[in-house]
Every structure is written in structure tokens, then in C-alpha cells.
Short mmCIF file of C-alpha atoms in Angstrom, two decimals:
data_model
loop_
_atom_site.label_atom_id
_atom_site.label_comp_id
_atom_site.label_asym_id
_atom_site.label_seq_id
_atom_site.Cartn_x
_atom_site.Cartn_y
_atom_site.Cartn_z
CA MET A 1 29.07 -0.50 5.63
CA ASN A 2 29.07 -3.06 2.65
CA GLN A 3 26.47 -3.49 -0.15
CA VAL A 4 23.37 -5.76 -0.04
CA PHE A 5 22.47 -5.25 -3.48
CA GLN A 6 24.76 -3.83 -5.92
CA LEU A 7 22.53 -2.33 -8.85
CA GLY A 8 21.31 1.03 -9.72
CA HIS A 9 21.09 4.15 -7.80
CA LYS A 10 18.33 5.16 -5.37
CA ALA A 11 15.17 4.75 -6.64
CA PHE A 12 12.93 6.00 -3.58
CA VAL A 13 12.87 9.02 -1.12
CA THR A 14 15.29 8.80 1.83
CA PRO A 15 14.23 11.79 4.11
CA ALA A 16 16.49 12.61 6.67
CA GLY A 17 13.71 12.06 9.18
CA PHE A 18 13.64 8.30 8.31
CA ALA A 19 17.22 7.71 9.42
CA VAL A 20 17.79 5.03 11.96
CA THR A 21 21.01 4.78 13.94
CA PRO A 22 23.32 1.85 12.36
CA ARG A 23 23.71 -0.94 14.92
CA ASN A 24 26.94 -2.76 15.69
CA PHE A 25 27.08 -5.29 12.35
CA ARG A 26 27.94 -5.09 9.26
CA ILE A 27 25.47 -4.96 5.95
CA GLY A 28 27.30 -7.60 3.88
CA THR A 29 26.70 -7.71 0.32
CA PHE A 30 23.43 -9.30 -0.74
CA VAL A 31 22.67 -9.83 -4.44
CA SER A 32 25.05 -8.54 -7.03
CA PHE A 33 23.23 -8.61 -10.44
CA ARG A 34 25.85 -6.94 -12.89
CA ALA A 35 24.48 -8.34 -15.97
CA MET A 36 20.87 -7.20 -16.02
CA LYS A 37 19.56 -4.55 -17.67
CA PRO A 38 16.52 -2.21 -16.90
CA LYS A 39 13.49 -3.39 -18.76
CA ARG A 40 10.46 -3.02 -16.03
CA HIS A 41 8.52 0.18 -16.03
CA LEU A 42 6.17 1.24 -13.41
CA ALA A 43 3.48 1.76 -15.41
CA SER A 44 2.23 -1.84 -15.88
CA SER A 45 2.01 -4.28 -13.21
CA SER A 46 3.25 -7.97 -13.90
CA LYS A 47 0.84 -9.10 -10.75
CA PRO A 48 -0.88 -12.11 -11.84
CA ALA A 49 -4.66 -11.66 -13.16
CA SER A 50 -6.95 -11.37 -10.12
CA SER A 51 -9.87 -9.23 -8.76
CA PHE A 52 -6.61 -7.24 -7.62
CA ASP A 53 -6.54 -6.11 -11.05
CA ASN A 54 -9.70 -4.53 -10.33
CA MET A 55 -9.10 -2.74 -6.98
CA GLU A 56 -8.57 0.78 -8.52
CA ASP A 57 -12.28 0.51 -9.73
CA GLU A 58 -12.78 1.69 -6.38
CA LYS A 59 -12.58 5.16 -7.61
CA ASP A 60 -15.21 8.16 -6.93
CA ILE A 61 -17.39 8.18 -10.07
CA GLY A 62 -19.36 11.37 -8.73
CA VAL A 63 -18.02 13.81 -11.40
CA GLU A 64 -19.82 16.35 -13.12
CA SER A 65 -20.28 15.68 -16.93
CA ASP A 66 -22.17 16.73 -19.84
CA GLU A 67 -22.61 13.19 -21.68
CA ALA A 68 -26.00 11.80 -21.20
CA GLY A 69 -26.62 9.00 -18.57
CA ILE A 70 -23.05 9.85 -16.53
CA GLN A 71 -24.78 12.34 -14.41
CA SER A 72 -27.24 9.50 -12.70
CA VAL A 73 -24.12 7.59 -11.52
CA LYS A 74 -21.90 10.58 -10.50
CA ASP A 75 -22.86 10.10 -6.71
CA ASN A 76 -23.52 6.41 -6.81
CA PRO A 77 -20.55 4.12 -7.69
CA GLU A 78 -22.51 1.27 -7.18
CA ARG A 79 -24.79 1.73 -9.48
CA ILE A 80 -22.77 0.79 -12.39
CA GLU A 81 -22.08 -2.57 -10.98
CA VAL A 82 -25.98 -3.15 -10.90
CA MET A 83 -26.98 -1.89 -14.33
CA THR A 84 -28.07 -4.24 -16.80
CA VAL A 85 -26.18 -5.15 -19.93
CA GLN A 86 -28.46 -2.93 -22.03
CA GLU A 87 -28.43 0.08 -19.73
CA LEU A 88 -24.26 -0.30 -19.94
CA ARG A 89 -24.15 -0.24 -23.72
CA THR A 90 -26.33 2.36 -24.25
CA ILE A 91 -24.58 4.60 -21.96
CA LEU A 92 -21.23 3.78 -23.57
CA ARG A 93 -22.63 4.20 -27.07
CA SER A 94 -23.92 7.77 -26.24
CA ILE A 95 -20.21 8.43 -25.08
CA GLY A 96 -18.65 7.10 -27.94
CA VAL A 97 -17.07 4.27 -26.39
CA PRO A 98 -16.85 0.40 -27.64
CA ALA A 99 -20.00 -1.39 -26.04
CA LYS A 100 -18.71 -4.90 -26.83
CA GLY A 101 -17.82 -7.84 -24.73
CA SER A 102 -19.24 -9.44 -21.23
CA LYS A 103 -20.96 -7.40 -18.51
CA ARG A 104 -17.29 -6.96 -16.63
CA ASP A 105 -15.74 -5.70 -19.87
CA LEU A 106 -18.64 -3.23 -20.22
CA VAL A 107 -18.55 -2.35 -16.44
CA SER A 108 -14.72 -1.73 -16.34
CA ALA A 109 -14.92 0.44 -19.51
CA LEU A 110 -17.49 2.80 -18.09
CA LYS A 111 -15.23 3.25 -15.13
CA VAL A 112 -12.07 3.80 -17.15
CA TYR A 113 -14.02 6.20 -19.02
CA VAL A 114 -15.21 8.11 -15.93
CA GLU A 115 -11.88 8.08 -14.39
CA LYS A 116 -9.98 9.66 -17.37
CA LYS A 117 -13.03 12.52 -17.49
CA MET A 118 -12.39 13.15 -13.74
CA GLU A 119 -8.58 13.45 -14.24
CA GLU A 120 -9.20 15.85 -17.32
CA GLU A 121 -11.57 18.11 -15.06
CA VAL A 122 -8.93 17.98 -12.16
CA SER A 123 -6.34 19.16 -14.76
CA SER A 124 -8.38 21.77 -15.87
CA ILE A 125 -9.20 22.98 -12.39
CA SER A 126 -5.62 23.20 -11.48
CA ALA A 127 -4.66 25.33 -14.63
CA GLU A 128 -7.77 27.66 -13.17
CA ILE A 129 -6.44 27.56 -9.46
CA VAL A 130 -2.97 29.06 -10.93
CA SER A 131 -4.79 31.71 -12.67
CA VAL A 132 -6.74 32.43 -9.64
CA LYS A 133 -3.63 32.22 -7.57
CA ARG A 134 -2.17 35.13 -9.41
CA LYS A 135 -4.71 37.20 -9.67
CA ALA A 136 -5.32 36.82 -6.08
CA ASN A 137 -1.57 37.54 -5.20
CA THR A 138 -1.54 40.88 -7.32
CA LYS A 139 -5.02 42.05 -5.82
CA SER A 140 -3.88 41.06 -2.27
CA ILE A 141 -0.64 43.51 -2.93
CA LEU A 142 -3.16 46.31 -4.25
CA GLY A 143 -5.73 45.92 -1.55
CA GLU A 144 -3.31 45.71 1.21
CA ARG A 145 -4.09 49.30 2.55
CA LYS A 146 -7.65 48.47 2.38
CA ALA A 147 -7.50 45.35 4.22
CA LYS A 148 -5.87 47.19 7.10
CA LYS A 149 -9.58 48.85 7.85
CA PHE A 150 -11.10 45.39 9.04
CA SER A 151 -10.46 44.25 12.43
CA HIS A 152 -8.85 41.01 13.19
CA GLU A 153 -12.29 39.96 14.16
CA GLU A 154 -13.95 41.42 11.35
CA HIS A 155 -11.68 39.44 9.04
CA ALA A 156 -11.79 36.42 10.75
CA GLN A 157 -15.55 36.18 10.11
CA GLU A 158 -14.89 36.38 6.67
CA ILE A 159 -12.52 33.58 6.04
CA TYR A 160 -13.93 30.49 4.07
CA SER A 161 -11.88 27.53 5.10
CA VAL A 162 -12.74 23.88 4.31
CA PRO A 163 -11.06 20.59 5.41
CA GLU A 164 -8.02 19.24 3.37
CA VAL A 165 -9.51 16.56 1.09
CA SER A 166 -8.40 15.00 -2.34
CA ALA A 167 -8.38 16.46 -5.59
CA LEU A 168 -10.95 14.25 -7.19
CA GLN A 169 -13.18 15.03 -3.78
CA GLU A 170 -12.72 18.68 -4.04
CA SER A 171 -13.62 18.38 -7.74
CA LYS A 172 -17.04 17.47 -6.92
CA ARG A 173 -17.67 20.69 -4.91
CA ARG A 174 -16.70 23.00 -7.33
CA ALA A 175 -19.81 24.57 -7.74
CA LYS A 176 -19.27 25.63 -3.80
CA LYS A 177 -16.14 26.74 -4.61
CA SER A 178 -14.08 24.71 -2.28
CA PRO A 179 -10.33 24.59 -2.86
CA ILE A 180 -9.26 22.22 -5.67
CA GLY A 181 -6.29 19.76 -5.45
CA ASP A 182 -3.46 20.01 -8.09
CA GLU A 183 -3.07 17.90 -11.42
CA THR A 184 -1.95 14.98 -9.67
CA GLY A 185 -4.70 15.06 -6.91
CA GLU A 186 -1.97 15.56 -4.22
CA VAL A 187 -2.69 18.05 -1.44
CA ASP A 188 -0.34 19.42 1.08
CA ALA A 189 -0.25 22.31 3.59
CA LYS A 190 -2.81 25.00 2.74
CA ALA A 191 -1.58 28.37 1.27
CA SER A 192 -4.06 30.93 1.90
CA VAL A 193 -4.21 33.74 -0.53
CA LYS A 194 -6.06 36.92 1.05
CA THR A 195 -8.30 38.90 -1.01
CA ASP A 196 -10.69 41.76 -0.19
CA LYS A 197 -13.31 39.51 1.34
CA ILE A 198 -12.35 35.91 1.61
CA SER A 199 -9.14 33.54 1.84
CA VAL A 200 -8.94 31.33 -1.00
CA THR A 201 -7.23 28.27 0.24
CA LEU A 202 -4.76 26.58 -2.39
CA PRO A 203 -2.96 23.27 -2.23
CA THR A 204 0.70 22.76 -2.77
CA VAL A 205 2.44 20.01 -4.81
CA GLN A 206 2.69 16.91 -2.25
CA SER A 207 6.05 14.88 -2.32
CA GLU A 208 4.85 12.46 0.11
CA PRO A 209 1.34 11.41 -0.57
CA TRP A 210 1.07 8.80 2.03
CA THR A 211 1.14 11.91 4.42
CA MET A 212 -2.28 12.66 3.34
CA LEU A 213 -5.37 11.47 4.79
CA ALA A 214 -6.98 9.34 1.57
CA HIS A 215 -10.36 7.62 2.65
CA LYS A 216 -13.55 7.81 1.22
CA LYS A 217 -15.31 7.75 4.50
CA PRO A 218 -12.95 8.95 7.38
CA GLN A 219 -13.86 8.90 10.99
CA LYS A 220 -13.35 11.43 13.42
CA GLY A 221 -9.61 11.35 14.80
CA TRP A 222 -8.50 9.35 11.88
CA ILE A 223 -4.85 10.48 10.54
CA ALA A 224 -2.38 9.46 7.90
CA TYR A 225 0.38 7.59 8.73
CA ASN A 226 3.55 9.95 8.55
CA PRO A 227 6.94 7.75 9.35
CA ARG A 228 8.73 10.96 9.84
CA THR A 229 6.78 11.75 12.76
CA MET A 230 5.30 8.16 14.15
CA ARG A 231 8.16 6.17 14.04
CA PRO A 232 9.91 6.05 17.30
CA PRO A 233 13.31 7.00 18.29
CA PRO A 234 16.07 3.97 17.93
CA LEU A 235 16.50 1.63 20.91
CA ALA A 236 19.26 2.61 23.65
CA GLU A 237 22.47 1.38 22.42
CA GLY A 238 23.20 -2.18 23.94
CA THR A 239 19.56 -3.12 23.74
CA LYS A 240 19.22 -6.81 22.42
CA SER A 241 16.71 -6.81 19.68
CA VAL A 242 16.13 -8.07 15.97
CA LYS A 243 14.85 -5.88 12.93
CA LEU A 244 12.56 -7.82 10.22
CA LEU A 245 11.18 -6.58 7.00
CA SER A 246 8.99 -7.77 4.76
CA TRP A 247 8.10 -7.35 1.33
CA ASN A 248 5.90 -8.61 -1.28
CA VAL A 249 8.12 -7.69 -4.25
CA ASN A 250 5.52 -8.77 -7.12
CA GLY A 251 8.52 -10.40 -9.12
CA LEU A 252 12.08 -10.46 -7.68
CA ARG A 253 13.73 -10.47 -10.97
CA ALA A 254 11.77 -7.93 -12.70
CA LEU A 255 12.37 -5.69 -9.36
CA LEU A 256 16.25 -6.25 -9.65
CA LYS A 257 16.47 -5.26 -13.66
CA LEU A 258 14.19 -1.69 -12.69
CA GLU A 259 16.29 0.93 -13.68
CA GLY A 260 17.51 3.11 -10.66
CA PHE A 261 16.56 0.26 -8.14
CA SER A 262 19.16 -0.45 -5.51
CA VAL A 263 18.51 -2.01 -2.10
CA LEU A 264 21.83 -0.96 -0.65
CA GLN A 265 20.06 2.65 0.64
CA LEU A 266 17.40 0.43 2.44
CA ALA A 267 19.37 -1.52 4.00
CA GLN A 268 21.90 1.17 4.81
CA ARG A 269 18.88 2.91 6.42
CA GLU A 270 16.85 0.22 8.20
CA ASN A 271 19.47 -2.10 9.08
CA PHE A 272 17.44 -5.33 8.82
CA ASP A 273 18.43 -8.59 10.12
CA VAL A 274 15.74 -10.56 8.30
CA LEU A 275 14.25 -10.05 5.11
CA CYS A 276 10.90 -11.95 4.23
CA LEU A 277 9.80 -12.12 0.55
CA GLN A 278 6.51 -12.79 -1.17
CA GLU A 279 5.80 -13.15 -4.73
CA THR A 280 8.84 -13.59 -5.86
CA LYS A 281 7.70 -15.54 -8.92
CA LEU A 282 11.02 -17.56 -8.88
CA GLN A 283 11.48 -21.33 -10.40
CA GLU A 284 13.31 -23.80 -8.95
CA LYS A 285 16.26 -23.17 -11.47
CA ASP A 286 16.65 -19.51 -10.66
CA VAL A 287 17.18 -20.07 -6.82
CA GLU A 288 21.01 -21.66 -7.05
CA SER A 289 22.15 -18.70 -9.41
CA ILE A 290 20.83 -16.05 -6.72
CA LYS A 291 22.03 -18.09 -3.73
CA GLN A 292 25.38 -18.48 -5.42
CA CYS A 293 25.42 -14.23 -5.43
CA LEU A 294 25.03 -14.15 -1.77
CA LEU A 295 28.10 -13.09 0.04
CA ASP A 296 28.86 -11.28 3.07
CA GLY A 297 26.07 -10.80 5.70
CA TYR A 298 23.13 -12.44 4.44
CA GLU A 299 24.40 -16.01 3.53
CA ASN A 300 21.33 -17.54 5.37
CA SER A 301 18.53 -17.56 2.63
CA PHE A 302 15.36 -20.21 1.76
CA TRP A 303 13.22 -20.06 -0.77
CA THR A 304 10.33 -22.17 -1.95
CA CYS A 305 8.41 -21.74 -5.41
CA SER A 306 5.41 -22.66 -6.85
CA ALA A 307 5.57 -26.38 -8.72
CA SER A 308 1.97 -26.19 -10.03
CA LYS A 309 2.30 -22.87 -12.01
CA LEU A 310 5.65 -21.46 -12.85
CA GLY A 311 6.57 -17.89 -12.14
CA TYR A 312 3.90 -17.60 -9.84
CA SER A 313 3.84 -16.77 -6.07
CA GLY A 314 6.86 -18.11 -4.23
CA THR A 315 8.06 -16.76 -0.71
CA ALA A 316 11.74 -16.36 1.04
CA ILE A 317 13.42 -15.66 4.32
CA ILE A 318 17.16 -14.05 3.86
CA SER A 319 18.96 -13.76 7.08
CA ARG A 320 22.22 -12.77 8.45
CA ILE A 321 21.00 -14.89 11.54
CA LYS A 322 21.24 -18.33 11.15
CA PRO A 323 18.18 -19.97 12.00
CA LEU A 324 17.80 -23.05 14.21
CA SER A 325 15.59 -25.08 11.53
CA VAL A 326 13.46 -24.02 8.20
CA THR A 327 10.49 -25.96 6.99
CA TYR A 328 8.46 -25.18 3.59
CA GLY A 329 4.83 -25.21 3.78
CA LEU A 330 2.30 -26.16 6.09
CA GLY A 331 2.73 -30.02 5.32
CA ILE A 332 -0.42 -30.13 3.25
CA SER A 333 -0.15 -31.37 -0.03
CA ASP A 334 -3.34 -29.37 -0.86
CA HIS A 335 -1.81 -26.06 0.19
CA ASP A 336 2.01 -26.66 -0.56
CA SER A 337 2.17 -26.72 -4.40
CA GLU A 338 2.37 -22.86 -5.10
CA GLY A 339 5.17 -22.06 -2.55
CA ARG A 340 3.58 -19.99 -0.09
CA LEU A 341 5.14 -20.62 3.34
CA VAL A 342 8.70 -20.53 4.72
CA ARG A 343 9.21 -20.78 8.38
CA ALA A 344 12.49 -20.39 10.22
CA GLU A 345 13.32 -21.13 13.72
CA PHE A 346 15.10 -18.72 15.93
CA ASP A 347 16.12 -18.82 19.49
CA SER A 348 12.73 -17.04 21.14
CA PHE A 349 10.48 -16.98 18.04
CA PHE A 350 9.11 -18.88 14.70
CA LEU A 351 9.15 -16.73 12.01
CA LEU A 352 6.76 -17.16 9.09
CA SER A 353 7.00 -15.57 5.53
CA CYS A 354 3.61 -16.14 4.00
CA TYR A 355 1.58 -15.01 0.78
CA VAL A 356 -1.79 -15.98 1.47
CA PRO A 357 -3.74 -17.07 -1.77
CA ASN A 358 -5.95 -14.23 -3.16
CA SER A 359 -9.38 -15.03 -3.80
CA GLY A 360 -9.25 -14.27 -7.43
CA ASP A 361 -11.38 -12.87 -10.10
CA GLY A 362 -14.76 -13.29 -9.67
CA LEU A 363 -13.98 -14.63 -6.02
CA ARG A 364 -13.17 -17.91 -7.55
CA ARG A 365 -11.06 -19.17 -4.91
CA LEU A 366 -12.84 -17.50 -1.92
CA SER A 367 -14.37 -20.73 -0.58
CA TYR A 368 -11.07 -22.31 -0.51
CA ARG A 369 -9.57 -19.38 1.28
CA ILE A 370 -11.56 -19.24 3.97
CA THR A 371 -12.94 -22.95 4.09
CA GLU A 372 -9.27 -24.69 3.79
CA TRP A 373 -6.47 -22.14 3.61
CA ASP A 374 -7.17 -19.72 6.86
CA PRO A 375 -7.93 -22.53 9.13
CA SER A 376 -5.23 -24.93 8.10
CA LEU A 377 -2.74 -22.02 8.45
CA SER A 378 -4.25 -20.89 12.01
CA SER A 379 -4.09 -24.47 13.14
CA TYR A 380 -0.20 -24.58 12.16
CA VAL A 381 0.75 -21.47 14.09
CA LYS A 382 -1.44 -22.38 16.93
CA GLU A 383 0.36 -25.72 17.11
CA LEU A 384 3.97 -23.89 16.96
CA GLU A 385 3.06 -21.60 19.56
CA LYS A 386 2.69 -24.61 21.87
CA LYS A 387 6.80 -24.48 21.72
CA LYS A 388 7.62 -20.74 21.31
CA PRO A 389 6.18 -17.49 20.12
CA VAL A 390 5.21 -16.91 16.50
CA ILE A 391 5.70 -13.98 14.25
CA LEU A 392 3.57 -14.12 11.00
CA THR A 393 4.22 -11.78 8.36
CA GLY A 394 3.78 -11.22 4.73
CA ASP A 395 1.01 -10.44 2.32
CA LEU A 396 -1.90 -11.67 3.85
CA ASN A 397 -4.40 -10.55 1.20
CA CYS A 398 -6.93 -9.15 3.71
CA ALA A 399 -7.86 -5.23 4.51
CA HIS A 400 -9.25 -6.29 7.85
CA GLN A 401 -11.07 -3.16 8.83
CA GLU A 402 -12.90 -0.33 6.84
CA ILE A 403 -9.85 2.17 8.15
CA ASP A 404 -7.43 -0.43 6.14
CA ILE A 405 -9.03 0.36 2.65
CA TYR A 406 -9.53 4.07 0.72
CA ASN A 407 -13.04 2.89 -0.56
CA PRO A 408 -14.69 0.45 1.53
CA ALA A 409 -18.09 0.84 0.39
CA GLY A 410 -17.21 0.40 -3.54
CA ASN A 411 -15.10 -3.11 -2.77
CA ARG A 412 -17.81 -5.02 -0.33
CA ARG A 413 -17.31 -8.17 -3.00
CA SER A 414 -13.75 -7.29 -4.21
CA ALA A 415 -11.18 -10.05 -3.20
CA GLY A 416 -9.33 -8.99 0.05
CA PHE A 417 -12.18 -7.30 1.26
CA THR A 418 -15.33 -9.51 1.41
CA ASP A 419 -16.92 -9.77 4.73
CA GLU A 420 -16.08 -13.57 4.60
CA GLU A 421 -12.34 -12.75 4.22
CA ARG A 422 -12.56 -10.15 6.78
CA GLN A 423 -14.61 -12.47 9.20
CA SER A 424 -12.31 -15.21 8.68
CA PHE A 425 -9.25 -13.01 9.19
CA GLY A 426 -10.39 -12.27 12.65
CA ALA A 427 -11.86 -15.52 13.54
CA ASN A 428 -8.56 -17.56 12.58
CA PHE A 429 -6.13 -15.01 13.90
CA LEU A 430 -6.84 -12.03 15.76
CA SER A 431 -9.23 -14.07 17.85
CA LYS A 432 -6.95 -16.58 18.41
CA GLY A 433 -4.62 -14.29 20.11
CA PHE A 434 -2.40 -13.07 17.36
CA VAL A 435 -1.83 -9.21 17.75
CA ASP A 436 -2.05 -6.98 14.69
CA THR A 437 1.28 -4.98 15.53
CA PHE A 438 0.55 -2.04 13.15
CA ARG A 439 -3.10 -1.57 14.54
CA ALA A 440 -1.94 -2.02 18.09
CA GLN A 441 0.41 0.68 17.47
CA HIS A 442 -1.72 2.98 15.53
CA PRO A 443 -5.07 2.41 16.33
CA GLY A 444 -6.58 5.64 14.40
CA VAL A 445 -4.27 5.65 11.66
CA VAL A 446 -4.73 5.47 8.04
CA GLY A 447 -1.97 3.64 6.31
CA TYR A 448 -1.98 1.75 3.08
CA THR A 449 0.63 -1.09 1.89
CA TYR A 450 -0.80 -1.82 -1.55
CA TRP A 451 -1.55 0.74 -4.51
CA GLY A 452 -2.80 -0.39 -7.89
CA TYR A 453 -0.22 0.72 -10.57
CA ARG A 454 -3.52 0.73 -13.04
CA HIS A 455 -4.47 4.16 -12.16
CA GLY A 456 -1.63 5.79 -10.21
CA GLY A 457 -3.33 5.06 -6.89
CA ARG A 458 0.23 5.50 -5.06
CA LYS A 459 0.11 9.32 -6.46
CA THR A 460 -3.26 9.94 -4.69
CA ASN A 461 -2.59 7.24 -1.72
CA ARG A 462 -5.56 5.38 -2.63
CA GLY A 463 -4.71 2.21 -1.37
CA TRP A 464 -4.96 -0.96 1.01
CA ARG A 465 -3.19 -2.46 3.80
CA LEU A 466 -2.67 -5.91 2.84
CA ASP A 467 0.67 -6.59 4.49
CA TYR A 468 0.88 -7.63 8.35
CA PHE A 469 3.13 -8.51 11.00
CA LEU A 470 0.99 -10.70 13.26
CA VAL A 471 2.67 -11.76 16.68
CA SER A 472 1.57 -14.16 19.40
CA GLU A 473 -0.01 -12.45 22.27
CA SER A 474 3.32 -12.98 24.35
CA LEU A 475 5.29 -10.60 22.21
CA ALA A 476 2.40 -7.79 22.20
CA ASP A 477 4.48 -6.01 24.68
CA LYS A 478 8.28 -6.70 23.03
CA PHE A 479 7.84 -4.77 20.01
CA HIS A 480 9.45 -1.55 19.39
CA ASP A 481 7.78 -0.13 16.29
CA SER A 482 5.81 -1.63 13.82
CA SER A 483 6.06 0.46 10.53
CA ILE A 484 5.28 1.07 6.71
CA LEU A 485 7.64 2.55 4.32
CA PRO A 486 5.79 4.02 1.70
CA ASP A 487 8.57 5.94 0.22
CA VAL A 488 10.33 2.27 -1.26
CA THR A 489 9.09 1.77 -4.86
CA GLY A 490 9.62 -0.79 -7.17
CA SER A 491 6.48 -3.14 -6.24
CA ASP A 492 2.81 -2.35 -5.85
CA HIS A 493 3.36 -3.06 -2.43
CA SER A 494 5.57 -1.25 0.19
CA PRO A 495 7.83 -3.12 2.51
CA ILE A 496 6.89 -3.14 6.29
CA GLY A 497 9.10 -3.46 9.29
CA LEU A 498 9.09 -4.71 13.07
CA ILE A 499 11.62 -4.08 15.39
CA LEU A 500 11.39 -6.60 18.26
CA LYS A 501 12.68 -6.60 21.59
CA LEU A 502 14.78 -9.64 22.78
#
């Protein structure tokens, strides 16, 4: 199998359980960037300033603290947002934090402080756990004979067990002696250390945080998305199908400069036919140099860039299948200056790579989003449906249901989860016959596709599901797998996939 990106080494986990049997075609060279040197680090995001910069302010602020005033907001995250400027300044000064700037600056400063204190507490607690574990192990050995005196039934009554929760949630229950997460806030299988009277449940290191159910208010029956166990086996050999991938790369050139990044393993593992990209942040002058590097296998590539704001937005479709036709934009000048849509027509469907406008900081583009863009896109895809089925994919910038976001209560007025955006998403797409393939396949599964860099949301799986494959109703019974690839790093979004039987 030939290369797709000739660059670096594997930057993501490639568990054996994810392996996909290759189909009978060759992966050609996709892009070879030999001269690029690693510059970008994952510690900071290059995502344009927007309310998504504040996504990770969705944190649990209920943390025990000795500083005056912090106690009053520990179990009420919404309180910080409604505090007056004077109240914010008073509490910030009392804890030694500069209290200058606008109300938004003060709110952000207080949230960052609380988050830092929470992280310090979890780190401290994790050290205590190590000590407890060592003592418990020693005591369990010394008390082994004594433990044998208990009957199985008597011992079972003395076991203290709690459900698996995130480290920061557990820290709030410290007084109740609940098990506490490790210093990274990641919880895995529980290891019980038996003492004379209780079984202390201790977390082990979680190398795949997306398998941890992370949600502020999980409902009964919800489980975390685990691609190891939830992706179906490959289709039978000879079954005609097409495999699509979609990825908000948060800057293509920056992604390719990442030290150790390579798409070779992704192509070998997933063996995709078409790759849709969003937020490439390319300029027109960059496109030709990239296209000249497209060699065997993926010669068909189609790019659109933002003309109104350089180095912003941008979408693309890269395919080893030659499309019948390609169109850029919605055909409406008010919507087409930011490079947000590429449409490719194939034999049995239209494929749209779309990057829906973010409602922005302060929801300044919310009205445009719900009264202009969404209705226009909806009308466009419904018109296409008159000819053949449509697949709409990309970063649609909306967590539609509460299951699609870690902290729904704390983000009611955050771009991407306002009632207006969610209602618009339902009215303009789902109510008009389009099917959310991931939710159709996984109705009670918590799976995220976006985690903010700012507070390391990926480590604790505190994210949003913003990326979708929506398909015409006529294709609803033809897709084999709608997946999320949470182990693929390099962007604040993960790729998503769709296998469609033809």
C-alpha cells in the first residue's frame, strides 16, 4: 500500500481492534511535504476567536476551596455568569487575581482560577490514593487469614461501591470517601483493594479517555462510544461500497507541520475513498502547490477558500473516484465568500463537504446562522434531492441534543448549543428527512468529535459532537457504519467516517 501523506510518524493510537480489512484498491500518494518542519504544538489552538474559545468554560466549578467567596459558587456554575462586575472584582481580589477588564474578562479569570484549583486538588488526591493503595495492599496481605473468617455473604454486605465517574466529579465527594480519579482525571477499570471492612475502589490509568462516559447529567442507559467494540465487522468481500471520511483539520498547513504527524496510518487503517476537509485555512495561492503534490490514487481534489478573510474557513473534497461534476458554494453571494461548501456529484449521490458558520463570540452571528444560512443550505440540499440522494457532512457547528455535549446546562447560551441553533438544526435538516447516521446507529451512545485545547478536554473526554454525516432518508438503510475516530489527533476535532453500501 503506497503512501498518502509522506510525513513523520504515527501521531495517534492504532489499536488492533480498529483494524479494517483493506479493499482491493491501492492507496496512492496523497501529499508529500518534505520541506516542512514541525512548528505547531497542541498546547494552543489556531482556531479563530469565537465563542468556541470558551467551550471549556463548561467546567464543574463545584470545588472545595478555602478562599472566601469560592464556596458560594462551588455547586452552581451558572452563578459566575450572573454575578455583577463588583461581585466578580471583589472575589477575584480576595484570592489575589487581577480584577481588571470587562465583565467577560472577569468571568473568564474566575473560571480559569477555579479550574486550576480543581486540577491542584485532583493532583493532591491522586497522591493520597497512591499512599492508600500501598497501605491497603500491605494490610490485605497481613489480614488475609482474618478475612477468611467472614462468609461470602457477610463480606459482600461490607463492600462499598460507587459508579465510575470522572476525577473532578469524584473530588467533590471526597468527604464521602468515594474513589478519586488519577491526576489526569481519567478513570478506567476499577481495581479493588480489600481491607478488613471495605473494598476501596481505585482507578487505573486511562489510555483511551473516549471510552469513559463523561457527561454532567448522564441518563439511564447511556454509554460511552468505544470504536473497538461498536464498529461492525467489514462488509463481505465483493460487497460494493464507498467509504467516506470527514475532518475539520483546524488548519491544513499547520496540521502537516506537526512533528510526528502522518496520515499514512490513517489511510492504511481506514482505506477511505473520499476525504472531506473543513477549516483548511488555505488561501487560493496555496492550492495549486498542494494539488501538484497529489500523485497516485487521490488525483481528484477540489478546494474552495475564503475570499473575504484570508487564512480562514475553507473546505475541500479529495477523492480517488472521479466525480461527475463539482460545484462550489450555495450560489448565493452573501454566503459564498468564506469558502464553506464544496459539492461533488457521484453516480448514486451528491456529497457536500460543509463548514457551517459559528455563531461567534457573543452570538454575534446567531441571527445570520439561523435565519439565513441554515434555511439557504436546507433549500439547496432539498433541491438536489430531486435529482438523487444527498450526503451532507462536515463541521455543522451544532450539538443537537443534550447527549451530544458534556455540560449542557452550562452552555445554554454558548455558540453551538443555543436553543435557537438546535431548533434550526432540527427544523431545517432532521425534520425535512435527513438522518443523523451516528445517532441512528448509536441512539444512547455518548460520542464527541470536538474537544477544546484550552483546558485539555480530550484528556477527560469533555467534548461536543459537532461533526455529522446527514443522509437523505432513502440512504438510511444503506449505510453500514457511521463512526468517530477519536484516537486520531492533530486537530481539536476528530475525523468521522461513513461506509455506504451501493
